[in-house]
PDB file of C-alpha atoms and ligand atoms in Angstrom:
ATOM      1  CA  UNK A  29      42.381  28.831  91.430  1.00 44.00           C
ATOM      2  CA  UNK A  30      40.311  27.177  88.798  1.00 46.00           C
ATOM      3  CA  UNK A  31      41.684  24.280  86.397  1.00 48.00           C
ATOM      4  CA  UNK A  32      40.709  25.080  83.188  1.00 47.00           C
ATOM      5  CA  UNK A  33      37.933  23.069  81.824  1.00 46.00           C
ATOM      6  CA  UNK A  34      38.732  20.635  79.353  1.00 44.00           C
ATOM      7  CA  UNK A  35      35.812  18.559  77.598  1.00 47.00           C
ATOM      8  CA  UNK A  36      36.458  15.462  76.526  1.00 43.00           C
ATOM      9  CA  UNK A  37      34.700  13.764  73.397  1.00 46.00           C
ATOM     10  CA  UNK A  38      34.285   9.800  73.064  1.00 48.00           C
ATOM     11  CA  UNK A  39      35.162   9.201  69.446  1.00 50.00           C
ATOM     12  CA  UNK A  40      35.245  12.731  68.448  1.00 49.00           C
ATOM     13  CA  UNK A  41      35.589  11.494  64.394  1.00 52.00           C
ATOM     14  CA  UNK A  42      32.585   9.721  63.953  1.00 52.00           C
ATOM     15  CA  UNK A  43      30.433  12.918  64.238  1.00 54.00           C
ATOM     16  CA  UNK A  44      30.604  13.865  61.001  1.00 54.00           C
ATOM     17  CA  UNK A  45      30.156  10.014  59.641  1.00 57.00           C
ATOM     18  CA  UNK A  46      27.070  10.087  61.462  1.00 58.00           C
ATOM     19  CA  UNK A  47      25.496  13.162  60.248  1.00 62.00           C
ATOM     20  CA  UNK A  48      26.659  11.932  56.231  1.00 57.00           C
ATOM     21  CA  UNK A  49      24.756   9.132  57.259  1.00 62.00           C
ATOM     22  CA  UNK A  50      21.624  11.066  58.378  1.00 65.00           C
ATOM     23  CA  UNK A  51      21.393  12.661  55.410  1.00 64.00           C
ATOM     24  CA  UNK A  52      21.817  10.167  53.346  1.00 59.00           C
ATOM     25  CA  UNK A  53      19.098   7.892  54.648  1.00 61.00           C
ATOM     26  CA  UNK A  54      16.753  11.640  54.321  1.00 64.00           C
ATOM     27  CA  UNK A  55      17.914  12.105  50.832  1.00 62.00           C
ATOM     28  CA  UNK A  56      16.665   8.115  50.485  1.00 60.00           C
ATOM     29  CA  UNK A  57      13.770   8.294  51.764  1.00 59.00           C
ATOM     30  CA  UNK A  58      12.590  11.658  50.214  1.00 60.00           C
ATOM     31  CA  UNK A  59      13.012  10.222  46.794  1.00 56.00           C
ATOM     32  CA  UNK A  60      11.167   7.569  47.818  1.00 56.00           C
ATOM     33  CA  UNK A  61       8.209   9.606  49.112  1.00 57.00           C
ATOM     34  CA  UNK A  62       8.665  11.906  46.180  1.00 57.00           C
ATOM     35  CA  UNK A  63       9.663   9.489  42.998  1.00 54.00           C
ATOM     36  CA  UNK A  64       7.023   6.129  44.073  1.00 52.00           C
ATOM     37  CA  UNK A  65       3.919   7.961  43.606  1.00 53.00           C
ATOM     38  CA  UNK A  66       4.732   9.774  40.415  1.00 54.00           C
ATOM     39  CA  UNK A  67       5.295   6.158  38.945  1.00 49.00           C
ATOM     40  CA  UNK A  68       2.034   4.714  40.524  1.00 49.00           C
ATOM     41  CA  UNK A  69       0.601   7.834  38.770  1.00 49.00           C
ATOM     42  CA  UNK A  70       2.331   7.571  35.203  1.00 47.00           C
ATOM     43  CA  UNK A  71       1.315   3.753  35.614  1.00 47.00           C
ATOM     44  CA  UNK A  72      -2.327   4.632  36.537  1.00 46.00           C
ATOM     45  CA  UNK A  73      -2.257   6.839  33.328  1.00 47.00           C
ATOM     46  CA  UNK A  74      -0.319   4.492  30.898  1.00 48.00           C
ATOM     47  CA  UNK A  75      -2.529   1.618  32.012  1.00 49.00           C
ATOM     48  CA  UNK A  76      -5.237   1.780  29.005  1.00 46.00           C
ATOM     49  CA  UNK A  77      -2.319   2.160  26.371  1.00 42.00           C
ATOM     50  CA  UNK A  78      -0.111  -0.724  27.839  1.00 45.00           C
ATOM     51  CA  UNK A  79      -3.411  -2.821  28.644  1.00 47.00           C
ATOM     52  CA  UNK A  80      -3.940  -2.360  24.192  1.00 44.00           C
ATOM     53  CA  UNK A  81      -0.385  -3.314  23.614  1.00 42.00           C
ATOM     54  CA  UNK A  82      -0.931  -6.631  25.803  1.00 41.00           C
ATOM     55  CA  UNK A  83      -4.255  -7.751  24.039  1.00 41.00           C
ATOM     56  CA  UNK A  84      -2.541  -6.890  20.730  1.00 39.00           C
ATOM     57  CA  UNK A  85      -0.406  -9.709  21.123  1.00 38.00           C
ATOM     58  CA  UNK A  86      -3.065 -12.149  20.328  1.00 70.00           C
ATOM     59  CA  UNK A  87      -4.260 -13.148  16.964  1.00 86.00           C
ATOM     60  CA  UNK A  88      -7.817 -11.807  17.742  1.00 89.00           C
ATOM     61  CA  UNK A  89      -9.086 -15.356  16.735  1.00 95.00           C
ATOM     62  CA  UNK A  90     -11.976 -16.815  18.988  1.00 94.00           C
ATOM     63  CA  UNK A  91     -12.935 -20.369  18.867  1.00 95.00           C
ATOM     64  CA  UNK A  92     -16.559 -21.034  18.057  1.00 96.00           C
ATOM     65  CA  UNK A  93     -18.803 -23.624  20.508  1.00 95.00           C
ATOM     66  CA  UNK A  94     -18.987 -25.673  17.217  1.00 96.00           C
ATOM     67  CA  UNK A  95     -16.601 -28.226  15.780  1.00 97.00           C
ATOM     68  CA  UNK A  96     -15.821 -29.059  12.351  1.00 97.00           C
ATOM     69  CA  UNK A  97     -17.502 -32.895  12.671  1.00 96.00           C
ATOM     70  CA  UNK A  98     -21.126 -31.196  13.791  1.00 97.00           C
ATOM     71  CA  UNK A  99     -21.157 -29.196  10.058  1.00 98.00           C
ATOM     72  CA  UNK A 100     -22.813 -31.064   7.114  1.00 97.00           C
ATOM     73  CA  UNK A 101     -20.795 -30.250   3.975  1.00 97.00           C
ATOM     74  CA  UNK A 102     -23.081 -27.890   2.008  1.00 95.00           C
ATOM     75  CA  UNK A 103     -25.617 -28.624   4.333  1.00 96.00           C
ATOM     76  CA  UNK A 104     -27.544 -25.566   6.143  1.00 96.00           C
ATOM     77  CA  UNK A 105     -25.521 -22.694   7.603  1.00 98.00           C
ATOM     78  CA  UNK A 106     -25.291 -22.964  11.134  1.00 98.00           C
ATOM     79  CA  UNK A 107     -26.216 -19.296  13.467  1.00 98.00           C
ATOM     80  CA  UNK A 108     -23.679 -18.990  16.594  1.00 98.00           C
ATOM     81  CA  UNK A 109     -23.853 -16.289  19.228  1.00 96.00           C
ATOM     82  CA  UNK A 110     -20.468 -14.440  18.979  1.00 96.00           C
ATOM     83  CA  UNK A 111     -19.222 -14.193  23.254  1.00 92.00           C
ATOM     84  CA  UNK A 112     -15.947 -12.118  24.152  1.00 88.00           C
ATOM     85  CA  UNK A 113     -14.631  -9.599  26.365  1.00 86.00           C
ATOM     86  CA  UNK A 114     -14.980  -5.831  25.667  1.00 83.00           C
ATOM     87  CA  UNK A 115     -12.126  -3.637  26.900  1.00 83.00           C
ATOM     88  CA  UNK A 116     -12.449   0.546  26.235  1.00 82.00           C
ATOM     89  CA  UNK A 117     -10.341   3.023  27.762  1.00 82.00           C
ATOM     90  CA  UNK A 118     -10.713   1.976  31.202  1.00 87.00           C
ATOM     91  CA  UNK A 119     -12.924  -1.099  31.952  1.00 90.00           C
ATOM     92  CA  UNK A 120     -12.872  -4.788  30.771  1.00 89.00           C
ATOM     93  CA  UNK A 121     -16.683  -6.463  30.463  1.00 90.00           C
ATOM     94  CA  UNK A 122     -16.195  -9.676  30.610  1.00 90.00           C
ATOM     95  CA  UNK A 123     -18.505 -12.321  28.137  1.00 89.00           C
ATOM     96  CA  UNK A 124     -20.657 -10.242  26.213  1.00 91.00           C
ATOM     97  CA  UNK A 125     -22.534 -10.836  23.309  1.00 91.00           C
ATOM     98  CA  UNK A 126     -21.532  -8.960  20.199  1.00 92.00           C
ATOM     99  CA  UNK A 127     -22.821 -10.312  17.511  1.00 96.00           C
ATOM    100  CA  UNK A 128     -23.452 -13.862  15.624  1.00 98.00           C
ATOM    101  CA  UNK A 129     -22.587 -15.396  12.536  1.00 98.00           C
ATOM    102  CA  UNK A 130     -23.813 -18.402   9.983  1.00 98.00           C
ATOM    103  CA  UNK A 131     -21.091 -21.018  10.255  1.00 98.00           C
ATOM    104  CA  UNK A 132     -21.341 -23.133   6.567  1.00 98.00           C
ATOM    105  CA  UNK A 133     -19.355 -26.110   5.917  1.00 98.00           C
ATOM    106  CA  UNK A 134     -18.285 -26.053   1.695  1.00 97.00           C
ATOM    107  CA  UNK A 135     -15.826 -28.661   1.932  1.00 97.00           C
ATOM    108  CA  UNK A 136     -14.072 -30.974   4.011  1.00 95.00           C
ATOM    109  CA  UNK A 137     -12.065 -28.497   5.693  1.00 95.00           C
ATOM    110  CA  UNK A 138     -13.075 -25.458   4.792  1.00 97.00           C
ATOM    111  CA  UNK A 139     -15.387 -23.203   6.561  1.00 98.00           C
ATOM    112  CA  UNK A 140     -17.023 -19.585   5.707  1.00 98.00           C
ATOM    113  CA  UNK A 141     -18.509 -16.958   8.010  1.00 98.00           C
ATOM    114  CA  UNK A 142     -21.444 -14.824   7.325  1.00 98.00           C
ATOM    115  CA  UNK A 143     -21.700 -11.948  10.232  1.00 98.00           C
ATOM    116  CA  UNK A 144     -25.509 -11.980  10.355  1.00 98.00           C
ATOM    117  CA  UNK A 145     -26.096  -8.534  10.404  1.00 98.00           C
ATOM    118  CA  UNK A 146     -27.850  -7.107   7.436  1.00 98.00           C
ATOM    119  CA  UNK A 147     -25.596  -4.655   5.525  1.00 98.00           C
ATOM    120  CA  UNK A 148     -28.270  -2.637   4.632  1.00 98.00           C
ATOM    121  CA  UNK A 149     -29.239  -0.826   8.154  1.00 98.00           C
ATOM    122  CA  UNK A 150     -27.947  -4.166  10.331  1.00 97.00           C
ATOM    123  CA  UNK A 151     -31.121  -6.043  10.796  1.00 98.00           C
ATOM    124  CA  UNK A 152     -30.190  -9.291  11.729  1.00 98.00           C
ATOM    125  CA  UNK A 153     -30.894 -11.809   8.938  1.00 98.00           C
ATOM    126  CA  UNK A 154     -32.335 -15.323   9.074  1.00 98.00           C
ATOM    127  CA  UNK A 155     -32.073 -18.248   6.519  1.00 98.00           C
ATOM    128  CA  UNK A 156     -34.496 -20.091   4.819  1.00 97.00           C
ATOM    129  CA  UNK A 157     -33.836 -23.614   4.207  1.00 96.00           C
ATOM    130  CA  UNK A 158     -36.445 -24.111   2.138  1.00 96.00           C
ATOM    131  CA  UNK A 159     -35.545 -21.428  -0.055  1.00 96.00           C
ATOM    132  CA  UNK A 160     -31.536 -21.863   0.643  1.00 95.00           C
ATOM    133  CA  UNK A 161     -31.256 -18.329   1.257  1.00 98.00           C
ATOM    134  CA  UNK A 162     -30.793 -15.423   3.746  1.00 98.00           C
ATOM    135  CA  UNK A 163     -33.510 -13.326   4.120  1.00 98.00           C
ATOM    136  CA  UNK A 164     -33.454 -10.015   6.122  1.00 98.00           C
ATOM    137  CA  UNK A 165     -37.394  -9.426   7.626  1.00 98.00           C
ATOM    138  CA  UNK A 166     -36.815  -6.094   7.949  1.00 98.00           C
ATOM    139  CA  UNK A 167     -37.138  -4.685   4.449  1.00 98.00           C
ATOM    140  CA  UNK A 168     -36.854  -7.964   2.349  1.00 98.00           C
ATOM    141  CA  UNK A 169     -33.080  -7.975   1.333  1.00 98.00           C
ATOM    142  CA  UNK A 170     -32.212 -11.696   0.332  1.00 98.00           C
ATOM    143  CA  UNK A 171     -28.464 -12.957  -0.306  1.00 98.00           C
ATOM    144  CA  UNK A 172     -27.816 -16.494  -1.847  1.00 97.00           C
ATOM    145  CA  UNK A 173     -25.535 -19.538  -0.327  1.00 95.00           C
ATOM    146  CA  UNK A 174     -22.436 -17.481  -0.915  1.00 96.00           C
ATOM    147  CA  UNK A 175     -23.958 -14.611   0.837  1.00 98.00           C
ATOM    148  CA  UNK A 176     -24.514 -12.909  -2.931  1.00 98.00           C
ATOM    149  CA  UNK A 177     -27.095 -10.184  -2.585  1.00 98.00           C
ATOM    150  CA  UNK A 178     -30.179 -11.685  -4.748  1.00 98.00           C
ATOM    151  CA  UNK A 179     -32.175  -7.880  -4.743  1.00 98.00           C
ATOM    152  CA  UNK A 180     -31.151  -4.365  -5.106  1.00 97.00           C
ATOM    153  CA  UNK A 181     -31.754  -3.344  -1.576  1.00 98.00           C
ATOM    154  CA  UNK A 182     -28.693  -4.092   0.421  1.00 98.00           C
ATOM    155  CA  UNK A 183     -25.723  -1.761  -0.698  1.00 98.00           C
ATOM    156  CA  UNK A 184     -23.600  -4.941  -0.556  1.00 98.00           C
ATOM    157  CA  UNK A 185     -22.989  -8.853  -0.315  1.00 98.00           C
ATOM    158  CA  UNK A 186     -23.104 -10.276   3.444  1.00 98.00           C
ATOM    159  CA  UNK A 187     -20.089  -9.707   5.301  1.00 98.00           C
ATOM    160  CA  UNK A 188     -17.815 -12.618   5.275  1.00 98.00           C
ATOM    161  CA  UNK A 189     -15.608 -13.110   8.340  1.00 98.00           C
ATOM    162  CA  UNK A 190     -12.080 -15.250   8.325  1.00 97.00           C
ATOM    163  CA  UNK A 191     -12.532 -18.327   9.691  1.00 97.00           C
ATOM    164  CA  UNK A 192      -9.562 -20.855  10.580  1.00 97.00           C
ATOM    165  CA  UNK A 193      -9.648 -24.477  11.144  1.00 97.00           C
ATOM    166  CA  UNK A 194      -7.089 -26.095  14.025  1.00 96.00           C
ATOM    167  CA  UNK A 195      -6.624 -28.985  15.568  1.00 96.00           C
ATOM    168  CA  UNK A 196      -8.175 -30.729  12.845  1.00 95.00           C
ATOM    169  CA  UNK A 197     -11.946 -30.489  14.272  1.00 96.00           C
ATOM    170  CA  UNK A 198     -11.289 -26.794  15.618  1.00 97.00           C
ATOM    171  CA  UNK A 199     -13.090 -23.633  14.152  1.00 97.00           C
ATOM    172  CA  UNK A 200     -11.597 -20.484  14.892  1.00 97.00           C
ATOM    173  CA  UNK A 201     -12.850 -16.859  13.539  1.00 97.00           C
ATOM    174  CA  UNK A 202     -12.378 -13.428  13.656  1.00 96.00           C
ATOM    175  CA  UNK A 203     -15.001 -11.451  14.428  1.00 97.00           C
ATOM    176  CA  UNK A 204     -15.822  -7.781  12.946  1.00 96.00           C
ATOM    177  CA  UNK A 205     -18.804  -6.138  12.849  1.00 96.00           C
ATOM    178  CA  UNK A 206     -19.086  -3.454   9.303  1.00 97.00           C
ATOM    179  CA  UNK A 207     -20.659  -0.261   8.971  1.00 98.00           C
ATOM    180  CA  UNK A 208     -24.344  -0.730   7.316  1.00 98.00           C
ATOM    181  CA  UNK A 209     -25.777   1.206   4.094  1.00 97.00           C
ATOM    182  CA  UNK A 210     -21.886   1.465   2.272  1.00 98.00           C
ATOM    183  CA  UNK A 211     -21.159  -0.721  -0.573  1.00 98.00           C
ATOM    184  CA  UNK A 212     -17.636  -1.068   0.859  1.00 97.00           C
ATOM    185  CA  UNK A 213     -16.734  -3.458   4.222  1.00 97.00           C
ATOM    186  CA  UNK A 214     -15.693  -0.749   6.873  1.00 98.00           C
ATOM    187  CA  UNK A 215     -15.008  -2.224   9.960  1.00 97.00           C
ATOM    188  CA  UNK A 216     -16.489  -0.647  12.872  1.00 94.00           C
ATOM    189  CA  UNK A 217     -15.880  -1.076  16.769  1.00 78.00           C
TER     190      UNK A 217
HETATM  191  S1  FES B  18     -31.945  -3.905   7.411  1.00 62.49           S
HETATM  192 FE1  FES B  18     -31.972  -5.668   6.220  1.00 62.49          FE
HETATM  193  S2  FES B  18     -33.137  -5.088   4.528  1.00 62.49           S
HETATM  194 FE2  FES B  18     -33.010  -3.315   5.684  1.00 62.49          FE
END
């Protein structure tokens, strides 16, 4: 006569533990698979706004190749290149030229900016020592010292730029280029 069979199970109460635990460690690891990318995604998408929010945190001044000591007081405006990063919605260029302006000493610590673009169509305008004035070749616009028009053909004065002085011997400035042909200074790019 058969015995009846009787199975026995090591540690019969850790079967359900274990299976908690299995699922657990699946529920963990889906998120994972599921939740990492949509962040690297939302990140990937954010970038541009929360690259804008970073470089806002500057003061947007630049300090010019030239110090305070090289300027002559009243003495002849001096033409720097303008160098700095562009950044649109996607790409940072690093070092390029936008712009210059006419650096002019007035007094022992003061400096003022001249963007040297030509606010009639944005020729770029050279001085004339000899004359002590800017002169624009492309269709004869002339602007004093103070960067005063002198002639009826630009719609406005030279644009003048703020300019900071630090460190004692330090020129700082902010650069902005202005749309051409408006009698008002509307910032452009
Ligand atoms: S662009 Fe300077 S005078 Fe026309």
């Amino acid at each position: 006569m058969s015995q009846p069979h009787l199975e026995l199970h090591e540690n019969p109460p850790e079967q359900p533990r274990r299976g908690f635990m299995t699922h657990f460690f699946a529920a963990g690891i889906g998120l994972l698979v599921g939740v990492v990318p949509s962040f690297a995604g939302l990140a990937f998408f954010l970038d541009p706004i929360m690259r804008k929010k970073k470089e806002g945190s500057g003061d947007g001044f630049l300090k010019m190749p030239v110090s305070l000591d090289a300027l002559e007081i009243n003495g002849e405006p001096q033409l720097v290149k303008v160098i700095m990063d562009k950044v649109d919605a996607w790409n940072k260029f690093l070092n390029q030229p936008v712009g210059a302006v006419y650096l002019r000493r007035t007094a022992k610590d003061k400096v003022v900016a001249f963007n040297s673009r030509c606010p009639h169509l944005g020729c770029a305008v050279d001085y004339k020592p000899l004359e002590n004035h800017y002169f624009c070749p492309c269709h004869t616009s002339t602007f004093d010292d103070d960067g005063k028009m002198q002639n009826e053909i630009p719609p406005r004065d030279l644009d003048t730029l703020k300019v900071q002085i630090r460190n004692k011997t330090e020129i700082w400035l902010k650069f902005q280029n202005f749309r051409a042909t408006t009698p008002e200074k509307i910032p452009v790019g």
